[in-house]
CSV table of C-alpha atoms in Angstrom, one decimal:
chain,number,residue,atom,x,y,z
A,1072,UNK,CA,-94.6,-7.0,-71.2
A,1073,UNK,CA,-92.2,-4.2,-72.1
A,1074,UNK,CA,-90.9,-3.2,-75.6
A,1075,UNK,CA,-88.4,-0.5,-76.2
A,1076,UNK,CA,-88.3,0.7,-79.8
A,1077,UNK,CA,-86.0,3.1,-81.6
A,1078,UNK,CA,-87.3,4.4,-84.9
A,1079,UNK,CA,-84.7,6.0,-87.2
A,1080,UNK,CA,-84.5,7.5,-90.6
A,1081,UNK,CA,-84.2,10.7,-92.6
A,1082,UNK,CA,-86.6,13.6,-92.4
A,1083,UNK,CA,-89.7,13.0,-94.5
A,1084,UNK,CA,-89.6,9.2,-94.5
A,1085,UNK,CA,-92.5,8.7,-92.1
A,1086,UNK,CA,-90.8,7.9,-88.8
A,1087,UNK,CA,-93.3,9.9,-86.9
A,1088,UNK,CA,-96.2,8.2,-88.7
A,1089,UNK,CA,-94.9,4.8,-87.6
A,1090,UNK,CA,-94.6,6.1,-84.0
A,1091,UNK,CA,-98.2,7.4,-84.1
A,1092,UNK,CA,-99.6,4.1,-85.4
A,1093,UNK,CA,-97.7,2.0,-82.8
A,1094,UNK,CA,-98.7,4.5,-80.1
A,1095,UNK,CA,-102.4,4.4,-81.1
A,1096,UNK,CA,-102.3,0.6,-81.1
A,1097,UNK,CA,-100.6,0.5,-77.7
A,1098,UNK,CA,-103.2,2.8,-76.1
A,1099,UNK,CA,-106.0,0.8,-77.7
A,1100,UNK,CA,-104.4,-2.3,-76.1
A,1101,UNK,CA,-104.5,-0.7,-72.6
A,1102,UNK,CA,-100.7,-0.3,-72.5
A,1103,UNK,CA,-98.6,2.5,-71.1
A,1104,UNK,CA,-96.4,4.4,-73.5
A,1105,UNK,CA,-93.7,7.1,-73.5
A,1106,UNK,CA,-92.2,8.7,-76.6
A,1107,UNK,CA,-89.5,11.2,-77.4
A,1108,UNK,CA,-88.5,12.5,-80.8
A,1109,UNK,CA,-85.7,14.2,-82.5
A,1110,UNK,CA,-86.8,15.9,-85.7
A,1111,UNK,CA,-84.2,16.4,-88.5
A,1112,UNK,CA,-84.7,18.8,-91.3
A,1113,UNK,CA,-85.8,16.9,-94.4
A,1114,UNK,CA,-84.5,19.6,-96.7
A,1115,UNK,CA,-81.0,18.9,-95.4
A,1116,UNK,CA,-81.4,15.2,-94.9
A,1117,UNK,CA,-81.4,15.5,-91.2
A,1118,UNK,CA,-81.8,12.3,-89.1
A,1119,UNK,CA,-85.1,11.7,-87.4
A,1120,UNK,CA,-85.4,9.3,-84.5
A,1121,UNK,CA,-87.9,8.5,-81.9
A,1122,UNK,CA,-87.7,6.5,-78.7
A,1123,UNK,CA,-90.9,4.6,-78.1
A,1124,UNK,CA,-91.4,2.7,-74.8
A,1125,UNK,CA,-94.4,0.4,-74.4
A,1126,UNK,CA,-95.3,-1.5,-71.3
A,1127,UNK,CA,-98.1,-3.1,-69.3
A,1128,UNK,CA,-96.8,-1.1,-66.3
A,1129,UNK,CA,-96.1,2.6,-66.0
A,1130,UNK,CA,-93.0,3.8,-67.8
A,1131,UNK,CA,-90.8,6.3,-65.9
A,1132,UNK,CA,-88.6,7.6,-68.7
A,1133,UNK,CA,-89.1,8.2,-72.4
A,1134,UNK,CA,-85.4,7.6,-73.3
A,1135,UNK,CA,-84.0,4.2,-74.0
A,1136,UNK,CA,-80.5,3.6,-72.5
A,1137,UNK,CA,-77.7,2.2,-74.7
A,1138,UNK,CA,-77.9,-1.6,-75.0
A,1139,UNK,CA,-81.6,-1.8,-74.0
A,1140,UNK,CA,-83.6,-1.4,-77.2
A,1141,UNK,CA,-85.6,-4.5,-78.1
A,1142,UNK,CA,-86.2,-3.3,-81.6
A,1143,UNK,CA,-84.7,-0.8,-84.1
A,1144,UNK,CA,-86.9,0.1,-87.0
A,1145,UNK,CA,-84.8,2.1,-89.6
A,1146,UNK,CA,-86.0,3.5,-92.9
A,1147,UNK,CA,-82.4,4.0,-94.0
A,1148,UNK,CA,-79.4,1.7,-93.5
A,1149,UNK,CA,-76.8,4.3,-92.4
A,1150,UNK,CA,-79.3,5.5,-89.8
A,1151,UNK,CA,-79.7,1.9,-88.6
A,1152,UNK,CA,-75.9,1.8,-87.9
A,1153,UNK,CA,-76.1,5.1,-86.0
A,1154,UNK,CA,-78.4,3.5,-83.4
A,1155,UNK,CA,-76.9,0.0,-83.1
A,1156,UNK,CA,-75.2,0.8,-79.8
A,1157,UNK,CA,-78.8,1.0,-78.3
A,1158,UNK,CA,-79.8,-2.5,-79.4
A,1159,UNK,CA,-79.9,-5.3,-76.9
A,1160,UNK,CA,-77.7,-8.3,-77.8
A,1161,UNK,CA,-80.8,-10.3,-78.6
A,1162,UNK,CA,-82.7,-7.4,-80.1
A,1163,UNK,CA,-84.0,-7.1,-83.6
A,1164,UNK,CA,-83.1,-4.7,-86.4
A,1165,UNK,CA,-85.6,-4.1,-89.2
A,1166,UNK,CA,-84.2,-1.9,-91.9
A,1167,UNK,CA,-84.8,-0.7,-95.4
A,1168,UNK,CA,-82.0,-1.9,-97.7
A,1169,UNK,CA,-82.3,1.3,-99.9
A,1170,UNK,CA,-80.1,4.2,-98.8
A,1171,UNK,CA,-80.9,7.9,-98.9
A,1172,UNK,CA,-77.6,9.2,-100.2
A,1173,UNK,CA,-78.2,12.7,-98.9
A,1174,UNK,CA,-74.7,13.7,-98.1
A,1175,UNK,CA,-71.6,14.0,-100.4
A,1176,UNK,CA,-69.5,11.5,-98.3
A,1177,UNK,CA,-72.2,8.9,-97.8
A,1178,UNK,CA,-70.4,5.7,-96.6
A,1179,UNK,CA,-70.0,2.7,-98.9
A,1180,UNK,CA,-73.3,0.8,-98.9
A,1181,UNK,CA,-71.5,-2.6,-99.0
A,1182,UNK,CA,-69.6,-1.7,-95.8
A,1183,UNK,CA,-72.9,-0.6,-94.1
A,1184,UNK,CA,-74.6,-3.8,-95.1
A,1185,UNK,CA,-71.6,-5.9,-94.0
A,1186,UNK,CA,-72.0,-4.4,-90.5
A,1187,UNK,CA,-75.8,-5.0,-90.5
A,1188,UNK,CA,-75.3,-8.6,-91.7
A,1189,UNK,CA,-73.2,-9.3,-88.6
A,1190,UNK,CA,-76.2,-9.0,-86.4
A,1191,UNK,CA,-77.8,-12.2,-85.3
A,1192,UNK,CA,-81.4,-10.8,-85.5
A,1193,UNK,CA,-82.2,-8.7,-88.5
A,1194,UNK,CA,-84.7,-8.2,-91.3
A,1195,UNK,CA,-83.5,-6.3,-94.3
A,1196,UNK,CA,-86.3,-5.3,-96.6
A,1197,UNK,CA,-86.4,-3.4,-99.9
A,1198,UNK,CA,-89.3,-1.4,-98.5
A,1199,UNK,CA,-89.2,1.1,-101.4
A,1200,UNK,CA,-89.7,-1.7,-104.0
A,1201,UNK,CA,-92.5,-3.4,-102.0
A,1202,UNK,CA,-94.2,0.0,-101.4
A,1203,UNK,CA,-94.2,0.7,-105.1
A,1204,UNK,CA,-95.6,-2.7,-105.9
A,1205,UNK,CA,-98.3,-2.1,-103.2
A,1206,UNK,CA,-99.4,1.1,-105.0
A,1207,UNK,CA,-97.3,4.0,-103.7
A,1208,UNK,CA,-93.6,4.7,-102.8
A,1209,UNK,CA,-95.0,6.8,-99.9
A,1210,UNK,CA,-96.0,3.7,-97.8
A,1211,UNK,CA,-92.4,2.3,-97.5
A,1212,UNK,CA,-92.6,3.2,-93.8
A,1213,UNK,CA,-95.7,1.1,-93.3
A,1214,UNK,CA,-94.1,-1.8,-95.2
A,1215,UNK,CA,-91.3,-1.7,-92.6
A,1216,UNK,CA,-93.8,-1.5,-89.8
A,1217,UNK,CA,-95.5,-4.6,-91.1
A,1218,UNK,CA,-92.1,-6.5,-91.0
A,1219,UNK,CA,-91.8,-5.6,-87.3
A,1220,UNK,CA,-95.2,-6.8,-86.2
A,1221,UNK,CA,-94.0,-10.1,-84.7
A,1222,UNK,CA,-91.7,-8.2,-82.3
A,1223,UNK,CA,-93.9,-5.3,-81.1
A,1224,UNK,CA,-95.8,-7.1,-78.3
A,1225,UNK,CA,-99.0,-5.8,-79.8
A,1226,UNK,CA,-101.3,-7.9,-82.0
A,1227,UNK,CA,-101.4,-7.3,-85.7
A,1228,UNK,CA,-105.1,-6.5,-85.5
A,1229,UNK,CA,-104.3,-3.6,-83.1
A,1230,UNK,CA,-101.6,-2.3,-85.4
A,1231,UNK,CA,-104.1,-2.4,-88.3
A,1232,UNK,CA,-106.6,-0.6,-86.1
A,1233,UNK,CA,-104.0,2.1,-85.4
A,1234,UNK,CA,-103.6,2.6,-89.1
A,1235,UNK,CA,-107.3,2.9,-89.6
A,1236,UNK,CA,-107.6,5.6,-86.8
A,1237,UNK,CA,-104.4,7.5,-87.8
A,1238,UNK,CA,-105.2,7.7,-91.5
A,1239,UNK,CA,-109.1,7.8,-91.5
A,1240,UNK,CA,-109.2,11.5,-92.0
A,1241,UNK,CA,-107.3,11.1,-95.3
A,1242,UNK,CA,-110.1,8.8,-96.7
A,1243,UNK,CA,-110.7,5.1,-97.3
A,1244,UNK,CA,-108.3,4.8,-100.2
A,1245,UNK,CA,-105.4,5.9,-98.1
A,1246,UNK,CA,-106.4,3.6,-95.2
A,1247,UNK,CA,-106.7,0.7,-97.6
A,1248,UNK,CA,-103.3,1.5,-99.2
A,1249,UNK,CA,-101.6,1.6,-95.8
A,1250,UNK,CA,-103.3,-1.7,-94.7
A,1251,UNK,CA,-102.1,-3.3,-97.9
A,1252,UNK,CA,-98.5,-2.1,-97.2
A,1253,UNK,CA,-98.7,-3.4,-93.6
A,1254,UNK,CA,-99.7,-6.8,-94.9
A,1255,UNK,CA,-96.9,-6.8,-97.6
A,1256,UNK,CA,-94.4,-6.0,-94.9
A,1257,UNK,CA,-95.7,-8.7,-92.5
A,1258,UNK,CA,-95.0,-11.3,-95.2
A,1259,UNK,CA,-91.3,-10.2,-95.0
A,1260,UNK,CA,-91.0,-11.0,-91.3
A,1261,UNK,CA,-90.0,-14.4,-90.0
A,1262,UNK,CA,-92.2,-16.0,-87.5
A,1263,UNK,CA,-90.6,-15.3,-84.1
């Protein structure tokens, strides 16, 4: 088992929280993991991306070569396009449909979505709307994580356990909110 994941978005969207939850779940599952991160500046709308490599055998490098990612999880559609060259031909893209128009020359959203819609394997989720319906706009990242659960190679229960461990210090209410968001996202995913 090997899953190479690229997480992308804009600073402040919760990319690193997704990586922490997946990493926690992978370790609890007895898997090997390597991770690298590039932190943008949320005040300037900088991009944030993380390479996450999970395997049942030791992982030599933390960087995913172009054309080798099994999964891209993107909290922002333009950032999804930025990393498409890394996606395998049969890989999956899971992206939020709502842009963060943080630059004056943000590309036309219809053009971005046309490119995304050309992919054979994609899930486009209005994670912002679902998160608000769940109880907080702040859990849009966990909604997207839920939509990726069929493709992670880690059981849903282990991912839920990762959420419990990562957020437990913030209290039961926050844990429950994130678990609710995870389940709402899972309902958006097709069965693999």
